[in-house]
Amino acid sequence: ETGVTQSPTHLIKTRGQQVTLRCSSQSGHNTVSWYQQALGQGPQFIFQYYREEENGRGNFPPRFSGLQFPNYSSELNVNALELDDSALYLCASSSPGRRGANTGELFFGEGSRLTVL
Amino acid sequence: QQQVKQSPQSLIVQKGGISIINCAYENTAFDYFPWYQQFPGKGPALLIAIRPDVSEKKEGRFTISFNKSAKQFSLHIMDSQPGDSATYFCAADSTGNQFYFGTGTSLTVIP
C-alpha cells in the first residue's frame, strides 16, 4: 500500500511569485485535504477535494486554489506569494464512508516546506 | 478564533511517568476527536480517536478521556518512553471534511 507522497519537499520562492505543490493520495483514497502548518502551530485547513470537486474550504483567500485529478492526485496552487505563506503544506488523504462506520482518519504526507523571501 | 484550545505548549516528563495533554472546544457539533502525533520532518499520524458517545478510550499506553458536559478531552500517555518524544495535536471535526487542530504540545521524555 503506497502512502501519501508530496512534492517538492522543500522550495524557496520570492514574494509575488506563484507556486504549485503536488500530492498523490494513498491507494484507495478518493478524498484529499490540504493544510497549512506554520512553524510552531497546528495544521490549518485550506480545502478538501472529493471526486475532483471542492468539498469545503477554510479561511484562506482565493489566491489559494486547488485541483484534483481523475486518479485522485491533487495540486495546491498559491498565487502572489506573501511572506506569511511560508509554512509546511500538508496533504492528507482519506476515504469517507458512513459517519460512524468510518474512522474519519486523515493520512498525512510529509509535507512541502515553502519559504517565501 | 481558535476552535480547539490545547495545553500545555510543552511538557517534560521522566521515563515511566504519565504525560497529560488537555484540549477544550466550544462547538457542540463536533463529533470526532482525534489525537495526532508528529515527529520532526514528518506529517502528523493518527494516534487514537474518540467519539462523544463514550467517556474513555484506551489503546495500549494511550488513553483519551472525554468530558462532554465540560467540552474537554485529554490524552494520557502511561509509562512514557523516550520514543514518545514528539509533538501532539488534538483535533475536532463535525463534518468529516474540516479538522480543527490545536496548537500542539511538544513532549520530551527524559531517560
mmCIF file with all atom_site columns, N, CA, C and O in Angstrom, chain A residues 31-63:
data_model
loop_
_atom_site.group_PDB
_atom_site.id
_atom_site.type_symbol
_atom_site.label_atom_id
_atom_site.label_alt_id
_atom_site.label_comp_id
_atom_site.label_asym_id
_atom_site.label_entity_id
_atom_site.label_seq_id
_atom_site.pdbx_PDB_ins_code
_atom_site.Cartn_x
_atom_site.Cartn_y
_atom_site.Cartn_z
_atom_site.occupancy
_atom_site.B_iso_or_equiv
_atom_site.pdbx_formal_charge
_atom_site.auth_seq_id
_atom_site.auth_comp_id
_atom_site.auth_asym_id
_atom_site.auth_atom_id
_atom_site.pdbx_PDB_model_num
ATOM 1   N N  . THR A 1 31 ? -10.371 11.156 -1.464 1.00 0.00 ? 31 THR A N  1
ATOM 2   C CA . THR A 1 31 ? -10.519 12.489 -0.896 1.00 0.00 ? 31 THR A CA 1
ATOM 3   C C  . THR A 1 31 ? -9.153  13.021 -0.472 1.00 0.00 ? 31 THR A C  1
ATOM 4   O O  . THR A 1 31 ? -8.378  12.307 0.164  1.00 0.00 ? 31 THR A O  1
ATOM 5   N N  . VAL A 1 32 ? -8.888  14.258 -0.846 1.00 0.00 ? 32 VAL A N  1
ATOM 6   C CA . VAL A 1 32 ? -7.615  14.895 -0.499 1.00 0.00 ? 32 VAL A CA 1
ATOM 7   C C  . VAL A 1 32 ? -7.901  16.227 0.188  1.00 0.00 ? 32 VAL A C  1
ATOM 8   O O  . VAL A 1 32 ? -8.715  17.017 -0.290 1.00 0.00 ? 32 VAL A O  1
ATOM 9   N N  . SER A 1 33 ? -7.225  16.451 1.301  1.00 0.00 ? 33 SER A N  1
ATOM 10  C CA . SER A 1 33 ? -7.329  17.718 2.024  1.00 0.00 ? 33 SER A CA 1
ATOM 11  C C  . SER A 1 33 ? -5.957  18.364 2.087  1.00 0.00 ? 33 SER A C  1
ATOM 12  O O  . SER A 1 33 ? -4.944  17.666 2.165  1.00 0.00 ? 33 SER A O  1
ATOM 13  N N  . TRP A 1 34 ? -5.941  19.685 2.061  1.00 0.00 ? 34 TRP A N  1
ATOM 14  C CA . TRP A 1 34 ? -4.696  20.432 2.193  1.00 0.00 ? 34 TRP A CA 1
ATOM 15  C C  . TRP A 1 34 ? -4.734  21.249 3.480  1.00 0.00 ? 34 TRP A C  1
ATOM 16  O O  . TRP A 1 34 ? -5.760  21.883 3.800  1.00 0.00 ? 34 TRP A O  1
ATOM 17  N N  . TYR A 1 35 ? -3.606  21.245 4.180  1.00 0.00 ? 35 TYR A N  1
ATOM 18  C CA . TYR A 1 35 ? -3.467  22.001 5.416  1.00 0.00 ? 35 TYR A CA 1
ATOM 19  C C  . TYR A 1 35 ? -2.189  22.818 5.364  1.00 0.00 ? 35 TYR A C  1
ATOM 20  O O  . TYR A 1 35 ? -1.190  22.381 4.801  1.00 0.00 ? 35 TYR A O  1
ATOM 21  N N  . GLN A 1 36 ? -2.230  23.990 5.995  1.00 0.00 ? 36 GLN A N  1
ATOM 22  C CA . GLN A 1 36 ? -1.048  24.828 6.147  1.00 0.00 ? 36 GLN A CA 1
ATOM 23  C C  . GLN A 1 36 ? -0.610  24.764 7.604  1.00 0.00 ? 36 GLN A C  1
ATOM 24  O O  . GLN A 1 36 ? -1.429  24.974 8.513  1.00 0.00 ? 36 GLN A O  1
ATOM 25  N N  . GLN A 1 37 ? 0.664   24.453 7.834  1.00 0.00 ? 37 GLN A N  1
ATOM 26  C CA . GLN A 1 37 ? 1.174   24.399 9.205  1.00 0.00 ? 37 GLN A CA 1
ATOM 27  C C  . GLN A 1 37 ? 2.317   25.394 9.354  1.00 0.00 ? 37 GLN A C  1
ATOM 28  O O  . GLN A 1 37 ? 3.436   25.139 8.896  1.00 0.00 ? 37 GLN A O  1
ATOM 29  N N  . ALA A 1 38 ? 2.026   26.507 9.987  1.00 0.00 ? 38 ALA A N  1
ATOM 30  C CA . ALA A 1 38 ? 3.072   27.487 10.274 1.00 0.00 ? 38 ALA A CA 1
ATOM 31  C C  . ALA A 1 38 ? 3.946   26.952 11.402 1.00 0.00 ? 38 ALA A C  1
ATOM 32  O O  . ALA A 1 38 ? 3.535   26.078 12.168 1.00 0.00 ? 38 ALA A O  1
ATOM 33  N N  . LEU A 1 39 ? 5.142   27.480 11.485 1.00 0.00 ? 39 LEU A N  1
ATOM 34  C CA . LEU A 1 39 ? 6.108   26.994 12.467 1.00 0.00 ? 39 LEU A CA 1
ATOM 35  C C  . LEU A 1 39 ? 5.548   27.116 13.883 1.00 0.00 ? 39 LEU A C  1
ATOM 36  O O  . LEU A 1 39 ? 5.067   28.177 14.284 1.00 0.00 ? 39 LEU A O  1
ATOM 37  N N  . GLY A 1 40 ? 5.550   25.998 14.608 1.00 0.00 ? 40 GLY A N  1
ATOM 38  C CA . GLY A 1 40 ? 5.074   26.013 15.981 1.00 0.00 ? 40 GLY A CA 1
ATOM 39  C C  . GLY A 1 40 ? 3.574   26.032 16.146 1.00 0.00 ? 40 GLY A C  1
ATOM 40  O O  . GLY A 1 40 ? 3.073   26.226 17.264 1.00 0.00 ? 40 GLY A O  1
ATOM 41  N N  . GLN A 1 41 ? 2.849   25.819 15.059 1.00 0.00 ? 41 GLN A N  1
ATOM 42  C CA . GLN A 1 41 ? 1.379   25.859 15.106 1.00 0.00 ? 41 GLN A CA 1
ATOM 43  C C  . GLN A 1 41 ? 0.780   24.538 14.639 1.00 0.00 ? 41 GLN A C  1
ATOM 44  O O  . GLN A 1 41 ? 1.466   23.692 14.060 1.00 0.00 ? 41 GLN A O  1
ATOM 45  N N  . GLY A 1 42 ? -0.507  24.385 14.885 1.00 0.00 ? 42 GLY A N  1
ATOM 46  C CA . GLY A 1 42 ? -1.206  23.225 14.377 1.00 0.00 ? 42 GLY A CA 1
ATOM 47  C C  . GLY A 1 42 ? -1.610  23.429 12.920 1.00 0.00 ? 42 GLY A C  1
ATOM 48  O O  . GLY A 1 42 ? -1.652  24.560 12.442 1.00 0.00 ? 42 GLY A O  1
ATOM 49  N N  . PRO A 1 43 ? -1.886  22.352 12.213 1.00 0.00 ? 43 PRO A N  1
ATOM 50  C CA . PRO A 1 43 ? -2.329  22.480 10.827 1.00 0.00 ? 43 PRO A CA 1
ATOM 51  C C  . PRO A 1 43 ? -3.643  23.261 10.716 1.00 0.00 ? 43 PRO A C  1
ATOM 52  O O  . PRO A 1 43 ? -4.537  23.092 11.551 1.00 0.00 ? 43 PRO A O  1
ATOM 53  N N  . GLN A 1 44 ? -3.732  24.100 9.691  1.00 0.00 ? 44 GLN A N  1
ATOM 54  C CA . GLN A 1 44 ? -4.942  24.883 9.421  1.00 0.00 ? 44 GLN A CA 1
ATOM 55  C C  . GLN A 1 44 ? -5.519  24.402 8.086  1.00 0.00 ? 44 GLN A C  1
ATOM 56  O O  . GLN A 1 44 ? -4.804  24.341 7.082  1.00 0.00 ? 44 GLN A O  1
ATOM 57  N N  . PHE A 1 45 ? -6.807  24.110 8.080  1.00 0.00 ? 45 PHE A N  1
ATOM 58  C CA . PHE A 1 45 ? -7.479  23.573 6.901  1.00 0.00 ? 45 PHE A CA 1
ATOM 59  C C  . PHE A 1 45 ? -7.547  24.609 5.793  1.00 0.00 ? 45 PHE A C  1
ATOM 60  O O  . PHE A 1 45 ? -8.020  25.737 6.006  1.00 0.00 ? 45 PHE A O  1
ATOM 61  N N  . ILE A 1 46 ? -7.096  24.225 4.601  1.00 0.00 ? 46 ILE A N  1
ATOM 62  C CA . ILE A 1 46 ? -7.192  25.109 3.437  1.00 0.00 ? 46 ILE A CA 1
ATOM 63  C C  . ILE A 1 46 ? -8.426  24.738 2.636  1.00 0.00 ? 46 ILE A C  1
ATOM 64  O O  . ILE A 1 46 ? -9.323  25.552 2.441  1.00 0.00 ? 46 ILE A O  1
ATOM 65  N N  . PHE A 1 47 ? -8.453  23.514 2.113  1.00 0.00 ? 47 PHE A N  1
ATOM 66  C CA . PHE A 1 47 ? -9.634  23.000 1.402  1.00 0.00 ? 47 PHE A CA 1
ATOM 67  C C  . PHE A 1 47 ? -9.530  21.500 1.236  1.00 0.00 ? 47 PHE A C  1
ATOM 68  O O  . PHE A 1 47 ? -8.494  20.890 1.511  1.00 0.00 ? 47 PHE A O  1
ATOM 69  N N  . GLN A 1 48 ? -10.645 20.931 0.795  1.00 0.00 ? 48 GLN A N  1
ATOM 70  C CA . GLN A 1 48 ? -10.715 19.493 0.552  1.00 0.00 ? 48 GLN A CA 1
ATOM 71  C C  . GLN A 1 48 ? -11.297 19.245 -0.829 1.00 0.00 ? 48 GLN A C  1
ATOM 72  O O  . GLN A 1 48 ? -12.181 19.970 -1.288 1.00 0.00 ? 48 GLN A O  1
ATOM 73  N N  . TYR A 1 49 ? -10.818 18.198 -1.490 1.00 0.00 ? 49 TYR A N  1
ATOM 74  C CA . TYR A 1 49 ? -11.354 17.784 -2.773 1.00 0.00 ? 49 TYR A CA 1
ATOM 75  C C  . TYR A 1 49 ? -11.863 16.352 -2.682 1.00 0.00 ? 49 TYR A C  1
ATOM 76  O O  . TYR A 1 49 ? -11.197 15.467 -2.122 1.00 0.00 ? 49 TYR A O  1
ATOM 77  N N  . TYR A 1 50 ? -13.035 16.152 -3.204 1.00 0.00 ? 50 TYR A N  1
ATOM 78  C CA . TYR A 1 50 ? -13.664 14.840 -3.240 1.00 0.00 ? 50 TYR A CA 1
ATOM 79  C C  . TYR A 1 50 ? -14.184 14.621 -4.655 1.00 0.00 ? 50 TYR A C  1
ATOM 80  O O  . TYR A 1 50 ? -15.001 15.408 -5.156 1.00 0.00 ? 50 TYR A O  1
ATOM 81  N N  . ARG A 1 51 ? -13.676 13.569 -5.289 1.00 0.00 ? 51 ARG A N  1
ATOM 82  C CA . ARG A 1 51 ? -14.088 13.264 -6.670 1.00 0.00 ? 51 ARG A CA 1
ATOM 83  C C  . ARG A 1 51 ? -13.994 14.496 -7.568 1.00 0.00 ? 51 ARG A C  1
ATOM 84  O O  . ARG A 1 51 ? -14.935 14.830 -8.284 1.00 0.00 ? 51 ARG A O  1
ATOM 85  N N  . GLU A 1 52 ? -12.866 15.168 -7.491 1.00 0.00 ? 52 GLU A N  1
ATOM 86  C CA . GLU A 1 52 ? -12.484 16.284 -8.364 1.00 0.00 ? 52 GLU A CA 1
ATOM 87  C C  . GLU A 1 52 ? -13.257 17.575 -8.096 1.00 0.00 ? 52 GLU A C  1
ATOM 88  O O  . GLU A 1 52 ? -13.073 18.556 -8.824 1.00 0.00 ? 52 GLU A O  1
ATOM 89  N N  . GLU A 1 53 ? -14.085 17.603 -7.052 1.00 0.00 ? 53 GLU A N  1
ATOM 90  C CA . GLU A 1 53 ? -14.831 18.819 -6.726 1.00 0.00 ? 53 GLU A CA 1
ATOM 91  C C  . GLU A 1 53 ? -14.372 19.341 -5.362 1.00 0.00 ? 53 GLU A C  1
ATOM 92  O O  . GLU A 1 53 ? -14.102 18.545 -4.447 1.00 0.00 ? 53 GLU A O  1
ATOM 93  N N  . GLU A 1 54 ? -14.325 20.665 -5.207 1.00 0.00 ? 54 GLU A N  1
ATOM 94  C CA . GLU A 1 54 ? -14.012 21.228 -3.900 1.00 0.00 ? 54 GLU A CA 1
ATOM 95  C C  . GLU A 1 54 ? -15.151 20.906 -2.941 1.00 0.00 ? 54 GLU A C  1
ATOM 96  O O  . GLU A 1 54 ? -16.317 21.162 -3.223 1.00 0.00 ? 54 GLU A O  1
ATOM 97  N N  . ASN A 1 55 ? -14.783 20.386 -1.773 1.00 0.00 ? 55 ASN A N  1
ATOM 98  C CA . ASN A 1 55 ? -15.768 19.909 -0.809 1.00 0.00 ? 55 ASN A CA 1
ATOM 99  C C  . ASN A 1 55 ? -15.512 20.533 0.556  1.00 0.00 ? 55 ASN A C  1
ATOM 100 O O  . ASN A 1 55 ? -15.368 19.848 1.549  1.00 0.00 ? 55 ASN A O  1
ATOM 101 N N  . GLY A 1 56 ? -15.420 21.836 0.584  1.00 0.00 ? 56 GLY A N  1
ATOM 102 C CA . GLY A 1 56 ? -15.157 22.531 1.842  1.00 0.00 ? 56 GLY A CA 1
ATOM 103 C C  . GLY A 1 56 ? -13.904 23.362 1.712  1.00 0.00 ? 56 GLY A C  1
ATOM 104 O O  . GLY A 1 56 ? -12.929 22.952 1.075  1.00 0.00 ? 56 GLY A O  1
ATOM 105 N N  . ARG A 1 57 ? -13.940 24.549 2.307  1.00 0.00 ? 57 ARG A N  1
ATOM 106 C CA . ARG A 1 57 ? -12.815 25.474 2.230  1.00 0.00 ? 57 ARG A CA 1
ATOM 107 C C  . ARG A 1 57 ? -12.678 26.185 3.562  1.00 0.00 ? 57 ARG A C  1
ATOM 108 O O  . ARG A 1 57 ? -13.684 26.588 4.165  1.00 0.00 ? 57 ARG A O  1
ATOM 109 N N  . GLY A 1 58 ? -11.457 26.347 3.999  1.00 0.00 ? 58 GLY A N  1
ATOM 110 C CA . GLY A 1 58 ? -11.184 27.082 5.232  1.00 0.00 ? 58 GLY A CA 1
ATOM 111 C C  . GLY A 1 58 ? -11.040 28.562 4.932  1.00 0.00 ? 58 GLY A C  1
ATOM 112 O O  . GLY A 1 58 ? -11.351 29.047 3.847  1.00 0.00 ? 58 GLY A O  1
ATOM 113 N N  . ASN A 1 59 ? -10.550 29.300 5.910  1.00 0.00 ? 59 ASN A N  1
ATOM 114 C CA . ASN A 1 59 ? -10.462 30.742 5.823  1.00 0.00 ? 59 ASN A CA 1
ATOM 115 C C  . ASN A 1 59 ? -9.170  31.173 5.116  1.00 0.00 ? 59 ASN A C  1
ATOM 116 O O  . ASN A 1 59 ? -8.280  31.776 5.733  1.00 0.00 ? 59 ASN A O  1
ATOM 117 N N  . PHE A 1 60 ? -9.071  30.853 3.847  1.00 0.00 ? 60 PHE A N  1
ATOM 118 C CA . PHE A 1 60 ? -7.914  31.225 3.039  1.00 0.00 ? 60 PHE A CA 1
ATOM 119 C C  . PHE A 1 60 ? -8.396  32.016 1.829  1.00 0.00 ? 60 PHE A C  1
ATOM 120 O O  . PHE A 1 60 ? -9.455  31.737 1.281  1.00 0.00 ? 60 PHE A O  1
ATOM 121 N N  . PRO A 1 61 ? -7.600  33.005 1.378  1.00 0.00 ? 61 PRO A N  1
ATOM 122 C CA . PRO A 1 61 ? -8.034  33.855 0.260  1.00 0.00 ? 61 PRO A CA 1
ATOM 123 C C  . PRO A 1 61 ? -8.058  33.078 -1.053 1.00 0.00 ? 61 PRO A C  1
ATOM 124 O O  . PRO A 1 61 ? -7.455  32.000 -1.165 1.00 0.00 ? 61 PRO A O  1
ATOM 125 N N  . PRO A 1 62 ? -8.716  33.639 -2.075 1.00 0.00 ? 62 PRO A N  1
ATOM 126 C CA . PRO A 1 62 ? -8.856  32.963 -3.376 1.00 0.00 ? 62 PRO A CA 1
ATOM 127 C C  . PRO A 1 62 ? -7.534  32.687 -4.076 1.00 0.00 ? 62 PRO A C  1
ATOM 128 O O  . PRO A 1 62 ? -7.495  31.847 -4.980 1.00 0.00 ? 62 PRO A O  1
ATOM 129 N N  . ARG A 1 63 ? -6.454  33.366 -3.677 1.00 0.00 ? 63 ARG A N  1
ATOM 130 C CA . ARG A 1 63 ? -5.179  33.080 -4.347 1.00 0.00 ? 63 ARG A CA 1
ATOM 131 C C  . ARG A 1 63 ? -4.662  31.680 -3.993 1.00 0.00 ? 63 ARG A C  1
ATOM 132 O O  . ARG A 1 63 ? -3.706  31.215 -4.594 1.00 0.00 ? 63 ARG A O  1
#
